[in-house]
């Protein structure tokens, strides 16, 4: 639940910078651990925020170790300890020297040296085996319960080994069957099953280590039970020299037609470090020909965009809630199961015009010898819950969640308990302290790039114009120009009382900060006063802070996404603050230009979007009703009433869940800049 407290105005600096989670240590009681999975846009790699609570580790299904950069002083292991022997047993052949022994760095020392490998660059290095602290949330499958800190064995690595990994990543979390991979270490320290679930997403997904159920309650009107699939697909062991996870396939069909293959079966490697599925050349040629025939009537982009061989003009294709009507791709797996892919996993959208078949030909240098027939890439696994039962050697595949009107973004990997931080309840004297020399303002929104605002002002704050209309006149009868003119009168005339600010990741992940009751998710609430009287924060000082700390800055246009529920009023008051109290522009066209100039094009009105949804009842105009319909986590205000902070959090949750439920395929970008009442 969220409760109010008073903190210094200096926390506005934290709003403008990347905010790290804050771990706390609790003893293990046999609960599985849940962590969010964040997809890095620039590298298409998946990371989890385990290391030091905020420096992420890259997920590698084939990785035998956990490795990261280390401090200059760190604990070490002796050369002949059991942990060292296990680490050395998984040394990559690239690091073998002197008859398979350690690299020269370890000669003359009794310290254990491991050899971590970068799964993207292929480089390896020597690093001392050490122990490090990791943290995650315990879960009952429905929601996070509390934070858990645990010790794990890891290899140190030089900074140079981080090349080609996401910016800010500390290293790699291996997920193989090795006893030093993350699943085995979580199982040992937490006394849980050696089992893990991955639900990858194009933005934020979820991972659960230790088994158990997982539920999503983000589908309107219909509750969902356990979505963790039962493992029924045999996992193959030790294929070639890789330590990854493999399954066998007996055949491929496109649009229900079996492909003619020159092999009776082939092996598929599952990879979180390969962005798109790669097929061995002998399989790739047959597949491309089959899919080309099945989509002969589809409009093409010529020439196709490398590295893809078939691209479509999506402007000339119609779409559904679950994507474009593409021919299905089916893998017949060992054990009798089928892995079926539809357009969500088959296509990758490159721009407003182009969507390509997201399969590539396996590079020749890895295609010979023990190369698998297919390396299943991350894009093809997104939206499909996967359970790896390492004790039984089985894989569970749950199918595309979009058919259930949910997604991997909709699992609660962070929790709903938090607090509202309020400031400005008395006249602030800390404003001169707010500037930090050398602060990196370009970091704004790097971790939490969504900013949801909600203003409270004298009168009704629900964005309704009905109180301004004469008897007999309905709001829906007004033209957009008339609606704007009335809203302008209201915004220009009324002072701002409170502002609620919720910053989050694209999946709704909130920043975690320390406080009087321990670490908790945090939302901000600001009380304002005019420059000459009252208690609270000066509008001018607050506007200067927003500009000064880069929350509103040209460098962040397009990087920060702004959200409100009822954007005409709430964005109107925000522009009033940013323009230092000036009246709003005279026309709605000028207002929209000003909005884009200050906040960019990634501005969303969740109330406008709600009116476009096939929801169960007509609740789109009411924030409380929409939050209840979408089953937003409970938010407790002072005296049981929602204030600006709670309302900004509810608006954030409504937008995130709407985006995940109804716009998982196309994205919600089609509604950017559309304001309820003006469009």
Tab-separated table of N, CA and C in Angstrom, residues 271-333:
chain	number	residue	atom	x	y	z
A	271	UNK	N	18.235	-20.183	-27.571
A	271	UNK	CA	19.270	-19.182	-27.296
A	271	UNK	C	18.651	-17.834	-26.958
A	272	UNK	N	19.099	-17.253	-25.858
A	272	UNK	CA	18.703	-15.894	-25.496
A	272	UNK	C	19.703	-14.857	-25.995
A	273	UNK	N	20.781	-15.300	-26.631
A	273	UNK	CA	21.785	-14.362	-27.152
A	273	UNK	C	21.767	-14.305	-28.677
A	274	UNK	N	20.820	-14.978	-29.309
A	274	UNK	CA	20.613	-14.910	-30.750
A	274	UNK	C	19.294	-14.180	-30.981
A	275	UNK	N	19.291	-13.045	-31.655
A	275	UNK	CA	18.043	-12.269	-31.755
A	275	UNK	C	16.967	-12.943	-32.597
A	276	UNK	N	17.343	-13.548	-33.732
A	276	UNK	CA	16.371	-14.162	-34.632
A	276	UNK	C	16.798	-15.595	-34.945
A	277	UNK	N	15.835	-16.460	-35.138
A	277	UNK	CA	16.121	-17.871	-35.358
A	277	UNK	C	16.986	-18.066	-36.590
A	278	UNK	N	18.059	-18.834	-36.425
A	278	UNK	CA	18.982	-19.156	-37.517
A	278	UNK	C	18.804	-20.623	-37.896
A	279	UNK	N	18.663	-20.890	-39.189
A	279	UNK	CA	18.510	-22.240	-39.707
A	279	UNK	C	19.760	-22.647	-40.467
A	280	UNK	N	20.149	-23.903	-40.309
A	280	UNK	CA	21.277	-24.437	-41.061
A	280	UNK	C	20.971	-24.297	-42.555
A	281	UNK	N	21.974	-24.037	-43.385
A	281	UNK	CA	21.708	-23.757	-44.804
A	281	UNK	C	20.839	-24.795	-45.497
A	282	UNK	N	21.010	-26.073	-45.207
A	282	UNK	CA	20.204	-27.092	-45.890
A	282	UNK	C	18.736	-27.014	-45.498
A	283	UNK	N	18.434	-26.506	-44.309
A	283	UNK	CA	17.052	-26.330	-43.883
A	283	UNK	C	16.517	-24.961	-44.271
A	284	UNK	N	17.382	-23.962	-44.246
A	284	UNK	CA	16.941	-22.590	-44.500
A	284	UNK	C	16.405	-22.427	-45.915
A	285	UNK	N	17.102	-22.970	-46.891
A	285	UNK	CA	16.658	-22.821	-48.270
A	285	UNK	C	15.273	-23.400	-48.492
A	286	UNK	N	15.018	-24.588	-47.951
A	286	UNK	CA	13.705	-25.217	-48.101
A	286	UNK	C	12.629	-24.411	-47.385
A	287	UNK	N	12.957	-23.889	-46.213
A	287	UNK	CA	11.981	-23.102	-45.459
A	287	UNK	C	11.617	-21.809	-46.180
A	288	UNK	N	12.600	-21.082	-46.675
A	288	UNK	CA	12.326	-19.817	-47.359
A	288	UNK	C	11.474	-20.055	-48.599
A	289	UNK	N	11.777	-21.100	-49.348
A	289	UNK	CA	10.978	-21.413	-50.537
A	289	UNK	C	9.535	-21.737	-50.159
A	290	UNK	N	9.358	-22.511	-49.101
A	290	UNK	CA	8.003	-22.880	-48.680
A	290	UNK	C	7.223	-21.661	-48.213
A	291	UNK	N	7.858	-20.783	-47.451
A	291	UNK	CA	7.143	-19.609	-46.953
A	291	UNK	C	6.902	-18.600	-48.068
A	292	UNK	N	7.812	-18.549	-49.016
A	292	UNK	CA	7.639	-17.670	-50.168
A	292	UNK	C	6.406	-18.093	-50.970
A	293	UNK	N	6.243	-19.393	-51.163
A	293	UNK	CA	5.069	-19.890	-51.887
A	293	UNK	C	3.782	-19.617	-51.110
A	294	UNK	N	3.827	-19.818	-49.786
A	294	UNK	CA	2.625	-19.647	-48.974
A	294	UNK	C	2.172	-18.200	-48.900
A	295	UNK	N	3.088	-17.262	-49.131
A	295	UNK	CA	2.734	-15.832	-49.054
A	295	UNK	C	2.923	-15.151	-50.406
A	296	UNK	N	2.732	-15.897	-51.477
A	296	UNK	CA	2.960	-15.345	-52.818
A	296	UNK	C	2.082	-14.137	-53.098
A	297	UNK	N	0.886	-14.111	-52.524
A	297	UNK	CA	-0.048	-13.015	-52.791
A	297	UNK	C	0.163	-11.813	-51.868
A	298	UNK	N	1.088	-11.908	-50.923
A	298	UNK	CA	1.305	-10.827	-49.970
A	298	UNK	C	2.172	-9.737	-50.608
A	299	UNK	N	1.868	-8.461	-50.355
A	299	UNK	CA	2.674	-7.373	-50.933
A	299	UNK	C	4.097	-7.380	-50.374
A	300	UNK	N	5.073	-7.234	-51.239
A	300	UNK	CA	6.486	-7.364	-50.857
A	300	UNK	C	7.195	-6.014	-50.871
A	301	UNK	N	8.284	-5.986	-50.119
A	301	UNK	CA	9.265	-4.901	-50.175
A	301	UNK	C	10.483	-5.453	-50.901
A	302	UNK	N	10.839	-4.811	-52.013
A	302	UNK	CA	11.970	-5.275	-52.803
A	302	UNK	C	12.976	-4.148	-52.966
A	303	UNK	N	14.265	-4.418	-52.814
A	303	UNK	CA	14.814	-5.680	-52.308
A	303	UNK	C	14.553	-5.814	-50.811
A	304	UNK	N	14.591	-7.054	-50.274
A	304	UNK	CA	14.390	-7.231	-48.832
A	304	UNK	C	15.520	-6.589	-48.035
A	305	UNK	N	15.230	-6.325	-46.779
A	305	UNK	CA	16.188	-5.645	-45.908
A	305	UNK	C	17.090	-6.692	-45.253
A	306	UNK	N	18.410	-6.640	-45.488
A	306	UNK	CA	19.320	-7.602	-44.857
A	306	UNK	C	19.218	-7.519	-43.331
A	307	UNK	N	19.390	-8.638	-42.633
A	307	UNK	CA	19.809	-9.959	-43.117
A	307	UNK	C	18.655	-10.851	-43.554
A	308	UNK	N	17.449	-10.278	-43.719
A	308	UNK	CA	16.269	-11.081	-44.016
A	308	UNK	C	16.100	-11.238	-45.525
A	309	UNK	N	15.428	-12.324	-45.922
A	309	UNK	CA	15.263	-12.629	-47.342
A	309	UNK	C	13.845	-12.414	-47.845
A	310	UNK	N	12.882	-12.234	-46.954
A	310	UNK	CA	11.511	-11.937	-47.355
A	310	UNK	C	10.993	-10.805	-46.481
A	311	UNK	N	10.560	-9.724	-47.122
A	311	UNK	CA	9.995	-8.584	-46.401
A	311	UNK	C	8.669	-8.195	-47.049
A	312	UNK	N	7.734	-7.721	-46.233
A	312	UNK	CA	6.387	-7.406	-46.699
A	312	UNK	C	6.088	-5.929	-46.477
A	313	UNK	N	5.192	-5.402	-47.307
A	313	UNK	CA	4.715	-4.034	-47.163
A	313	UNK	C	3.497	-4.072	-46.251
A	314	UNK	N	3.699	-3.798	-44.991
A	314	UNK	CA	2.621	-3.965	-44.017
A	314	UNK	C	1.530	-2.915	-44.166
A	315	UNK	N	1.798	-1.831	-44.901
A	315	UNK	CA	0.773	-0.817	-45.127
A	315	UNK	C	-0.375	-1.372	-45.959
A	316	UNK	N	-0.101	-2.420	-46.732
A	316	UNK	CA	-1.116	-3.007	-47.612
A	316	UNK	C	-1.676	-4.305	-47.046
A	317	UNK	N	-1.389	-4.578	-45.767
A	317	UNK	CA	-1.869	-5.798	-45.115
A	317	UNK	C	-2.794	-5.408	-43.967
A	318	UNK	N	-3.877	-6.153	-43.784
A	318	UNK	CA	-4.753	-5.872	-42.659
A	318	UNK	C	-4.251	-6.623	-41.431
A	319	UNK	N	-4.656	-6.145	-40.282
A	319	UNK	CA	-4.141	-6.702	-39.035
A	319	UNK	C	-5.276	-7.035	-38.097
A	320	UNK	N	-4.990	-7.924	-37.155
A	320	UNK	CA	-5.934	-8.317	-36.119
A	320	UNK	C	-5.310	-8.060	-34.766
A	321	UNK	N	-6.044	-8.396	-33.698
A	321	UNK	CA	-5.530	-8.206	-32.348
A	321	UNK	C	-4.264	-9.008	-32.111
A	322	UNK	N	-4.099	-10.118	-32.806
A	322	UNK	CA	-2.932	-10.974	-32.611
A	322	UNK	C	-1.965	-10.873	-33.791
A	323	UNK	N	-2.039	-9.785	-34.545
A	323	UNK	CA	-1.068	-9.559	-35.607
A	323	UNK	C	-1.632	-9.786	-36.991
A	324	UNK	N	-0.750	-9.860	-37.956
A	324	UNK	CA	-1.142	-10.063	-39.347
A	324	UNK	C	-1.494	-11.535	-39.590
A	325	UNK	N	-2.419	-11.802	-40.499
A	325	UNK	CA	-2.823	-13.198	-40.766
A	325	UNK	C	-1.791	-13.918	-41.633
A	326	UNK	N	-0.686	-14.308	-41.006
A	326	UNK	CA	0.392	-14.983	-41.726
A	326	UNK	C	0.227	-16.501	-41.635
A	327	UNK	N	0.739	-17.237	-42.628
A	327	UNK	CA	0.732	-18.701	-42.541
A	327	UNK	C	1.506	-19.165	-41.312
A	328	UNK	N	0.949	-20.143	-40.609
A	328	UNK	CA	1.593	-20.615	-39.388
A	328	UNK	C	2.826	-21.457	-39.711
A	329	UNK	N	3.747	-21.462	-38.765
A	329	UNK	CA	4.985	-22.248	-38.852
A	329	UNK	C	4.956	-23.228	-37.688
A	330	UNK	N	5.072	-24.522	-37.982
A	330	UNK	CA	4.923	-25.530	-36.934
A	330	UNK	C	6.117	-26.473	-36.919
A	331	UNK	N	6.643	-26.692	-35.716
A	331	UNK	CA	7.700	-27.670	-35.486
A	331	UNK	C	7.097	-28.895	-34.814
A	332	UNK	N	7.287	-30.071	-35.411
A	332	UNK	CA	6.865	-31.325	-34.790
A	332	UNK	C	8.007	-31.819	-33.911
A	333	UNK	N	7.794	-31.830	-32.593
A	333	UNK	CA	8.861	-32.094	-31.638
A	333	UNK	C	8.846	-33.537	-31.159
